[in-house]
Structures are given as structure tokens and as C-alpha cells.
Short mmCIF file of C-alpha atoms and ligand atoms in Angstrom, two decimals:
data_model
loop_
_atom_site.label_atom_id
_atom_site.label_comp_id
_atom_site.label_asym_id
_atom_site.label_seq_id
_atom_site.Cartn_x
_atom_site.Cartn_y
_atom_site.Cartn_z
CA MET A 1 -16.94 28.07 -32.19
CA THR A 2 -17.74 26.90 -35.91
CA LYS A 3 -20.22 28.79 -38.07
CA THR A 4 -20.60 28.32 -41.83
CA GLY A 5 -22.92 29.98 -44.11
CA SER A 6 -23.39 31.62 -47.52
CA ALA A 7 -25.15 34.88 -48.53
CA ALA A 8 -25.19 37.06 -51.58
CA ALA A 9 -25.59 40.84 -51.88
CA VAL A 10 -25.82 43.48 -54.65
CA ALA A 11 -24.76 47.23 -54.50
CA GLY A 12 -24.79 50.00 -56.89
CA ALA A 13 -22.04 52.36 -57.76
CA ASN A 14 -22.09 55.85 -56.41
CA PHE A 15 -20.49 58.97 -57.75
CA ALA A 16 -19.60 61.77 -55.41
CA LEU A 17 -20.75 65.36 -56.02
CA VAL A 18 -18.66 66.71 -53.16
CA LYS A 19 -15.65 64.41 -53.27
CA TYR A 20 -13.63 62.51 -50.80
CA TRP A 21 -9.81 63.01 -51.47
CA GLY A 22 -7.71 62.44 -48.44
CA LYS A 23 -7.67 60.52 -45.14
CA ARG A 24 -7.20 61.44 -41.47
CA ASP A 25 -6.19 57.89 -40.60
CA ASP A 26 -4.79 55.41 -43.06
CA ARG A 27 -5.14 52.20 -40.82
CA LEU A 28 -9.04 52.65 -40.05
CA ASN A 29 -9.55 54.46 -43.54
CA LEU A 30 -11.10 57.59 -41.88
CA PRO A 31 -11.63 60.31 -44.38
CA ALA A 32 -10.21 63.83 -43.89
CA ALA A 33 -13.61 65.40 -44.68
CA GLY A 34 -17.14 64.48 -45.52
CA SER A 35 -18.47 63.74 -49.01
CA ILE A 36 -21.82 63.59 -50.81
CA SER A 37 -22.85 61.05 -53.46
CA ILE A 38 -25.49 59.52 -55.56
CA THR A 39 -26.01 55.79 -55.65
CA VAL A 40 -26.81 54.59 -58.99
CA ASP A 41 -29.03 51.65 -60.00
CA SER A 42 -27.58 49.93 -63.10
CA LEU A 43 -23.72 49.87 -62.31
CA THR A 44 -23.66 47.13 -59.81
CA THR A 45 -21.61 44.49 -58.19
CA ARG A 46 -23.19 41.17 -56.93
CA THR A 47 -21.07 39.38 -54.74
CA SER A 48 -21.54 36.15 -52.87
CA VAL A 49 -19.56 34.77 -49.84
CA THR A 50 -19.39 31.28 -48.52
CA PHE A 51 -17.47 30.46 -45.39
CA LYS A 52 -16.16 26.88 -45.57
CA ASP A 53 -15.17 24.19 -43.16
CA THR A 54 -11.83 23.44 -44.94
CA LYS A 55 -8.07 24.28 -44.34
CA GLU A 56 -8.04 26.27 -47.56
CA ARG A 57 -7.16 29.79 -47.91
CA ASP A 58 -9.62 32.41 -48.86
CA SER A 59 -10.33 32.54 -52.63
CA LEU A 60 -11.76 35.15 -54.94
CA LEU A 61 -13.44 34.79 -58.24
CA MET A 62 -13.96 38.29 -59.98
CA ASN A 63 -15.98 38.42 -63.18
CA GLY A 64 -15.18 34.64 -63.66
CA LYS A 65 -11.41 34.95 -63.02
CA ALA A 66 -9.54 33.64 -60.15
CA VAL A 67 -7.76 36.71 -58.45
CA SER A 68 -4.77 36.37 -56.11
CA GLY A 69 -2.01 38.79 -54.96
CA LYS A 70 -2.92 42.19 -53.51
CA MET A 71 -6.48 42.17 -54.44
CA LEU A 72 -7.06 39.00 -52.69
CA ASP A 73 -5.06 39.99 -49.51
CA LYS A 74 -7.23 43.18 -49.56
CA VAL A 75 -10.48 41.22 -49.35
CA SER A 76 -8.76 38.53 -47.02
CA GLY A 77 -7.98 41.52 -44.67
CA PHE A 78 -11.47 42.73 -45.03
CA LEU A 79 -12.88 39.14 -44.14
CA ASN A 80 -10.67 39.20 -41.00
CA LEU A 81 -12.79 42.11 -39.70
CA VAL A 82 -15.90 40.13 -40.18
CA ARG A 83 -14.40 36.73 -38.97
CA ASN A 84 -13.17 38.52 -35.70
CA ARG A 85 -16.54 40.09 -35.08
CA ALA A 86 -18.47 36.93 -35.63
CA GLY A 87 -15.84 34.65 -33.86
CA ILE A 88 -15.26 32.41 -36.65
CA ARG A 89 -12.06 31.26 -38.44
CA GLN A 90 -13.22 29.43 -41.73
CA PRO A 91 -11.82 30.61 -44.92
CA ALA A 92 -14.40 32.11 -47.50
CA SER A 93 -14.75 31.76 -51.01
CA VAL A 94 -15.96 35.04 -52.51
CA GLU A 95 -17.44 35.46 -56.08
CA THR A 96 -18.04 38.73 -57.41
CA VAL A 97 -19.39 40.19 -60.73
CA ASN A 98 -19.41 43.70 -61.99
CA SER A 99 -21.90 44.94 -64.56
CA PHE A 100 -19.20 47.50 -65.72
CA PRO A 101 -15.55 47.74 -66.38
CA THR A 102 -13.47 47.27 -62.97
CA GLY A 103 -10.80 49.80 -61.88
CA ALA A 104 -11.15 52.42 -64.46
CA GLY A 105 -12.62 55.02 -62.17
CA LEU A 106 -16.33 53.69 -62.30
CA ALA A 107 -16.45 53.18 -58.56
CA SER A 108 -16.00 49.39 -58.65
CA SER A 109 -14.41 49.39 -55.03
CA ALA A 110 -17.58 51.27 -53.83
CA SER A 111 -20.09 48.93 -54.98
CA GLY A 112 -17.66 46.07 -54.38
CA PHE A 113 -17.02 46.62 -50.54
CA ALA A 114 -20.58 47.58 -49.96
CA ALA A 115 -21.63 44.29 -51.32
CA LEU A 116 -19.01 42.27 -49.86
CA ALA A 117 -19.74 43.99 -46.37
CA LEU A 118 -23.43 42.63 -46.52
CA ALA A 119 -22.65 39.29 -48.04
CA ALA A 120 -19.71 38.50 -45.66
CA SER A 121 -21.43 39.79 -42.60
CA ASN A 122 -24.78 37.92 -43.42
CA ALA A 123 -22.84 34.63 -44.24
CA ALA A 124 -21.09 35.07 -40.87
CA GLY A 125 -24.28 34.96 -39.10
CA LEU A 126 -24.00 38.69 -38.11
CA ASN A 127 -27.14 40.86 -38.45
CA LEU A 128 -25.48 44.37 -38.69
CA SER A 129 -27.50 47.71 -38.88
CA ARG A 130 -27.02 50.01 -41.84
CA HIS A 131 -24.71 52.16 -39.74
CA GLU A 132 -22.56 49.13 -38.87
CA LEU A 133 -22.45 48.03 -42.47
CA SER A 134 -21.35 51.54 -43.48
CA VAL A 135 -18.47 51.66 -40.77
CA LEU A 136 -17.64 48.04 -41.81
CA ALA A 137 -17.54 49.02 -45.70
CA ARG A 138 -15.46 51.98 -45.09
CA GLN A 139 -12.77 49.84 -43.92
CA GLY A 140 -12.61 48.33 -47.32
CA SER A 141 -13.00 51.53 -49.25
CA GLY A 142 -14.23 54.88 -48.09
CA SER A 143 -16.53 55.41 -50.80
CA ALA A 144 -17.97 51.98 -50.01
CA ALA A 145 -19.60 53.32 -46.86
CA ARG A 146 -21.86 55.60 -49.17
CA SER A 147 -23.01 52.58 -51.37
CA VAL A 148 -24.77 51.09 -48.17
CA PHE A 149 -27.41 53.67 -48.86
CA GLY A 150 -29.40 54.58 -51.85
CA GLY A 151 -30.47 58.06 -53.36
CA PHE A 152 -28.43 61.00 -51.99
CA VAL A 153 -26.04 59.96 -49.46
CA GLU A 154 -23.72 61.98 -46.97
CA MET A 155 -20.41 60.42 -45.62
CA ASN A 156 -19.68 61.98 -42.20
CA ARG A 157 -16.05 62.57 -41.32
CA GLY A 158 -16.65 61.64 -37.87
CA SER A 159 -14.40 62.82 -35.10
CA ARG A 160 -13.90 59.65 -32.94
CA ASP A 161 -10.33 57.97 -33.15
CA ASP A 162 -12.03 54.56 -33.48
CA GLY A 163 -13.97 55.46 -36.66
CA GLU A 164 -17.25 54.32 -35.07
CA ASP A 165 -18.88 57.61 -36.28
CA ALA A 166 -17.20 57.85 -39.69
CA ALA A 167 -20.26 56.57 -41.73
CA ALA A 168 -22.66 57.49 -44.32
CA THR A 169 -26.19 58.40 -43.69
CA GLU A 170 -29.13 58.84 -46.32
CA LEU A 171 -29.44 62.51 -47.18
CA ALA A 172 -32.47 62.05 -49.50
CA ALA A 173 -34.11 59.03 -51.02
CA ALA A 174 -33.78 58.22 -54.60
CA ALA A 175 -37.68 59.20 -55.29
CA HIS A 176 -36.82 62.80 -53.56
CA TRP A 177 -35.25 63.92 -56.98
CA PRO A 178 -35.05 61.28 -59.55
CA LEU A 179 -31.92 62.60 -61.36
CA THR A 180 -30.13 60.55 -64.29
CA VAL A 181 -26.53 59.86 -64.86
CA THR A 182 -25.12 59.36 -68.16
CA VAL A 183 -21.56 57.76 -67.95
CA ALA A 184 -19.27 58.27 -70.88
CA VAL A 185 -16.36 55.81 -70.74
CA THR A 186 -13.44 57.07 -72.55
CA ASP A 187 -10.89 54.25 -71.59
CA LEU A 188 -11.54 50.78 -70.58
CA ASN A 189 -8.22 50.24 -69.22
CA PRO A 190 -7.45 50.28 -65.41
CA LYS A 191 -5.95 53.70 -64.32
CA ASP A 192 -2.17 53.93 -63.41
CA THR A 193 -2.63 55.24 -59.95
CA GLY A 194 -5.58 54.26 -57.83
CA SER A 195 -7.49 56.57 -55.54
CA ARG A 196 -5.92 55.44 -52.37
CA ASP A 197 -2.19 56.03 -53.60
CA GLY A 198 -3.36 59.15 -55.39
CA MET A 199 -5.05 60.81 -52.27
CA ALA A 200 -2.11 59.77 -50.17
CA LEU A 201 0.35 61.61 -52.68
CA SER A 202 -1.97 64.72 -52.74
CA ARG A 203 -1.86 64.82 -48.81
CA GLU A 204 1.95 64.57 -48.74
CA THR A 205 2.79 66.76 -51.68
CA SER A 206 0.03 69.10 -53.01
CA PRO A 207 0.31 72.73 -51.69
CA PHE A 208 -3.30 73.02 -52.15
CA TYR A 209 -4.31 69.99 -50.01
CA PRO A 210 -4.78 72.00 -46.79
CA ASN A 211 -7.14 74.48 -48.54
CA TRP A 212 -9.14 71.50 -50.01
CA VAL A 213 -9.63 70.07 -46.71
CA ALA A 214 -10.64 73.51 -45.20
CA GLY A 215 -13.30 74.20 -47.97
CA ALA A 216 -15.07 70.86 -47.59
CA ASP A 217 -17.64 71.78 -44.99
CA ALA A 218 -18.70 74.80 -46.94
CA ASP A 219 -19.06 72.56 -50.14
CA LEU A 220 -21.11 70.19 -48.11
CA ALA A 221 -23.27 72.66 -46.84
CA GLU A 222 -24.11 74.13 -50.07
CA CYS A 223 -24.62 70.69 -51.84
CA ARG A 224 -26.90 69.46 -48.88
CA LYS A 225 -29.08 72.59 -49.49
CA ALA A 226 -29.08 72.24 -53.13
CA VAL A 227 -30.30 68.56 -52.68
CA LEU A 228 -32.87 69.27 -50.12
CA ASN A 229 -34.37 72.21 -52.27
CA ARG A 230 -33.94 70.37 -55.52
CA ASP A 231 -32.00 73.47 -56.83
CA PHE A 232 -30.26 72.05 -60.02
CA GLY A 233 -28.57 75.18 -60.95
CA LYS A 234 -26.86 75.40 -57.23
CA LEU A 235 -26.07 71.42 -57.47
CA ALA A 236 -24.43 71.95 -60.92
CA ASP A 237 -22.43 74.97 -59.53
CA VAL A 238 -21.02 73.26 -56.43
CA SER A 239 -20.49 69.90 -57.93
CA GLU A 240 -18.48 71.27 -60.82
CA PHE A 241 -16.56 73.56 -58.48
CA ASN A 242 -15.61 70.80 -56.05
CA CYS A 243 -14.73 68.32 -58.77
CA LEU A 244 -12.49 70.66 -60.56
CA LYS A 245 -10.93 71.52 -57.11
CA MET A 246 -10.13 67.73 -56.67
CA HIS A 247 -8.52 67.54 -59.75
CA GLY A 248 -6.50 70.62 -59.01
CA VAL A 249 -5.24 69.07 -55.92
CA ALA A 250 -4.56 65.74 -57.79
CA MET A 251 -2.64 67.77 -60.57
CA SER A 252 -0.76 69.82 -58.27
CA SER A 253 0.62 66.79 -56.31
CA ARG A 254 4.24 65.80 -57.15
CA PRO A 255 4.36 64.04 -59.59
CA GLY A 256 1.16 65.54 -60.83
CA LEU A 257 -1.87 63.26 -61.19
CA ILE A 258 -3.44 63.78 -64.39
CA TYR A 259 -6.62 61.42 -64.68
CA TRP A 260 -7.93 63.02 -67.63
CA ASN A 261 -7.44 62.11 -71.41
CA ASP A 262 -8.03 64.41 -74.29
CA THR A 263 -11.65 63.09 -74.49
CA THR A 264 -12.33 63.82 -70.80
CA VAL A 265 -11.50 67.36 -71.56
CA ARG A 266 -13.72 67.65 -74.72
CA LEU A 267 -16.51 66.11 -72.66
CA ILE A 268 -16.21 68.58 -69.89
CA HIS A 269 -16.56 71.47 -72.28
CA GLU A 270 -19.34 69.68 -73.93
CA ALA A 271 -21.25 69.68 -70.46
CA ARG A 272 -20.67 73.14 -70.12
CA ARG A 273 -21.88 73.87 -73.81
CA MET A 274 -25.05 71.96 -73.10
CA ARG A 275 -25.82 73.92 -70.14
CA ASN A 276 -25.17 77.11 -71.87
CA ASP A 277 -27.76 75.89 -74.41
CA GLY A 278 -30.32 75.52 -71.57
CA ILE A 279 -30.00 71.74 -70.99
CA PRO A 280 -29.97 70.96 -67.14
CA VAL A 281 -26.75 69.01 -67.11
CA PHE A 282 -23.50 69.06 -65.18
CA PHE A 283 -20.31 66.84 -65.20
CA THR A 284 -18.34 65.05 -62.69
CA VAL A 285 -15.05 63.06 -63.01
CA ASP A 286 -13.47 60.92 -60.52
CA ALA A 287 -9.98 59.23 -60.29
CA GLY A 288 -10.21 58.35 -63.85
CA PRO A 289 -10.93 59.63 -67.43
CA GLN A 290 -14.59 58.84 -67.52
CA VAL A 291 -17.15 61.55 -67.38
CA LYS A 292 -20.47 61.47 -65.60
CA PHE A 293 -23.24 63.69 -66.87
CA ILE A 294 -25.89 64.29 -64.33
CA SER A 295 -29.11 65.67 -65.55
CA LEU A 296 -32.83 66.13 -64.90
CA PRO A 297 -34.60 63.15 -66.17
CA GLU A 298 -36.34 65.02 -68.90
CA ALA A 299 -33.04 65.98 -70.51
CA ALA A 300 -31.31 62.64 -70.16
CA LEU A 301 -32.28 61.77 -73.87
CA THR A 302 -30.97 65.00 -75.24
CA VAL A 303 -27.80 64.54 -73.44
CA LYS A 304 -27.47 60.90 -74.65
CA THR A 305 -28.25 62.17 -78.31
CA ARG A 306 -25.47 64.95 -78.06
CA LEU A 307 -22.91 62.42 -76.79
CA ASP A 308 -23.76 59.68 -79.19
CA GLY A 309 -21.11 59.20 -81.75
CA MET A 310 -18.62 61.71 -80.34
CA PRO A 311 -15.18 60.59 -80.99
CA GLY A 312 -13.29 59.01 -78.06
CA ILE A 313 -16.34 57.69 -76.33
CA LYS A 314 -16.00 53.87 -75.89
CA GLU A 315 -19.21 53.15 -74.15
CA LEU A 316 -22.41 55.20 -72.61
CA PHE A 317 -24.36 53.91 -69.86
CA SER A 318 -27.35 55.51 -68.48
CA CYS A 319 -28.50 55.06 -64.97
CA SER A 320 -31.07 56.34 -62.64
CA LEU A 321 -30.66 56.69 -58.89
CA GLY A 322 -30.86 53.49 -56.83
CA GLU A 323 -31.21 51.96 -53.65
CA GLY A 324 -28.64 50.94 -51.07
CA VAL A 325 -26.97 47.48 -50.78
CA CYS A 326 -29.39 44.76 -50.59
CA GLU A 327 -29.50 40.95 -50.20
CA ALA A 328 -29.45 38.84 -53.27
CA LYS A 329 -30.57 35.40 -53.74
CA GLY A 330 -28.09 32.62 -55.07
CA GLY A 331 -24.66 32.94 -56.32
CA ALA A 332 -22.71 35.87 -57.65
CA GLY A 333 -23.51 35.18 -61.29
C1 DP6 B 1 -12.18 60.14 -56.56
O1 DP6 B 1 -13.04 55.10 -51.82
O2 DP6 B 1 -11.73 54.38 -53.79
O3 DP6 B 1 -13.88 58.40 -56.26
O4 DP6 B 1 -10.91 54.73 -49.40
O5 DP6 B 1 -8.73 54.60 -50.38
O6 DP6 B 1 -10.52 53.00 -51.18
P1 DP6 B 1 -10.22 54.30 -50.63
O7 DP6 B 1 -10.63 55.23 -51.70
P2 DP6 B 1 -11.83 55.57 -52.70
O8 DP6 B 1 -11.75 56.74 -53.17
C2 DP6 B 1 -12.67 57.56 -54.05
C3 DP6 B 1 -12.29 58.71 -54.46
C4 DP6 B 1 -13.11 59.34 -55.41
C5 DP6 B 1 -13.98 60.48 -54.83
C6 DP6 B 1 -15.22 59.95 -54.20
O9 DP6 B 1 -15.81 58.92 -54.48
O10 DP6 B 1 -15.62 60.60 -53.13
#
């Protein structure tokens, strides 16, 4: 059967408040525990996929540059999932553009694989449900399963061996509680150890890893409740606790993973100082040195003003909560 087609999609990055750091199955990319995140509106990936009737291989153009090697292999492997499901064999040309630095801990794989899942499945003529898209996106990147949805999103660990129940669901829409995220970029270079390798190392070597996994359900319950009750103090408390625990696990791996630089540490202290000054803001940090300040919208300008001009900050982005992955018109650009 031959089917060719073209489709484009756009997805927002997401930042986890209760983090995913460890897998229960590497092949199907199943998380060891659930996670909760917020999807943002202005850090996006836009991807177009065209399946072509040629004998060429898959091609990938990322931010205008042709990409080969490991990254292309990963995308081809992901496209195979879509091709197998649709019963097609054509190679695809994929074009993807990020509105933010790639691979520096700003969740480019989350928005990237969520956009790719929708664009590729539509281009292949599949009409997947949100649940099916989330299961598919997860196989590209665990956090991508969450960018399928907007607002506050919970990733379910699932218990099935085939991973069909390891998908995200919407916890609350963006309009439920319009938080603001101010992202302080402290290093524009890609990190040394990506999340995938980092979490595998933690599982194998950190003495804290079993406790980290065992504590996830309690953190998830607290976070869920704080979101549903719009309780900022409780959300700040559980999110910072969970973030520092994740970095504790990373740092106690062997060799230890230190994702922070000196500016990261200064910014963490600054977030705490702001909160002590009565500003409703808290921090979170993923597998990289960037710091995300999450605040109530009325405090966003104050947060930005406090951060503006601080040494070591390379870029500041402000985002609101956004929608899940959606179709886009035209090409990737
Ligand atoms: C620290 O989703 O990038 O951002 O599933 O191996 O692709 P893979 O990992 P990835 O890990 C994200 C880790 C994190 C925390 C989080 O987003 O929950």
C-alpha cells in the first residue's frame, strides 16, 4: 500500500513540577513513576513531515541545518513506529524549528517529539486520539507525552508491560490557573549528559534512587491537590522539594551529575529571597543549568525586574501556560 502525505504541527515545551527521572523499561521508554508538568505557550517546536515516494532515506532539517547521525537515527526509529502503524514504507523529510536553544535543558525533546508525533501520524493518514498520541510521543521522549496536552498535565506511570497506559492526561486547563514562567538561560551550550543517559546512570548508581521512586506518589498527590486548589504556597513547597530531590539523585550518581553552574545556584537563592520578600514565585531546574521561575501572573513583572541585569543570565523568556500540540498550516518555518 502506498500513502504519501504532508502535515505540520506545533507543540509547546513543558516544565515538570514533579519530575520524571528514571525508567521502568528502556525499550518502550516507560517511566518508573508519574510526573506533573505545565505546558507553556511561547517556547515551541514547529515540525513538518512529508512522506515521499522516493528511494531516499529519511532526512531531518533542524533549525535550517541538515542533521545526520544519532539524532536522525532516533527520528527514523520514531517514524518507523508511525510507518508500521499506518502500513507505509516511504521515507520522510522532516523539518523542525525551535523557538529556543536546543538541547540546553529547555525541554526541546518534549516539544519536539510531541510535534513530530502529530505531524508524522497525520502525514501518514492516521487519526490518533490524544491518548494514542501521548503513548506515541512517549516512545520518542518521556516528557513529550506531556506536551500533547496543555495547561497542567499528569503523566501516568502505567502498569501494563506494553506501555499502553503510560500516557499523560490533562489535570487542569491553562485557564484554571494562569501561572507565568520566567526562564533564565544561564548557558546556551548543549549539556554534557542528556536526560536519558543521566537518568540511566542514576538508576544504576545513586543510593538515593530507590527512595526517589518510592516518594513519587506522595509528591504527585500533594502537587495534584495544590494545583486543583490553586494553593500557590503548597505548589511552591512540593515543586522545590521534588526538584532538589531529583538533583540530589543526579548528584549522588557515580560519577555525580552536576547540571548547575554558579549562576544556577545564585538564581535558586534569588527565588528563595523573592519568596521571603512576599513575592509569589518558586524555582524549578531540569537536567541543565537554566532556572525557571514560576509565579502568579501579577508577580511576573516584579520577578523579571529582579532578574534583569543579573550577571550570568544570557537570556530571559517569559511564558504563560499554553495548549497541547496542535496542527499547523504549511511548512516548519
Ligand atoms: C529532567 O523526557 O528528556 O526534564 O524519556 O529519555 O527522552 P527521555 O527523557 P526526557 O527527560 C526529562 C527529564 C527532566 C524531568 C521532566 O521533564 O520530568
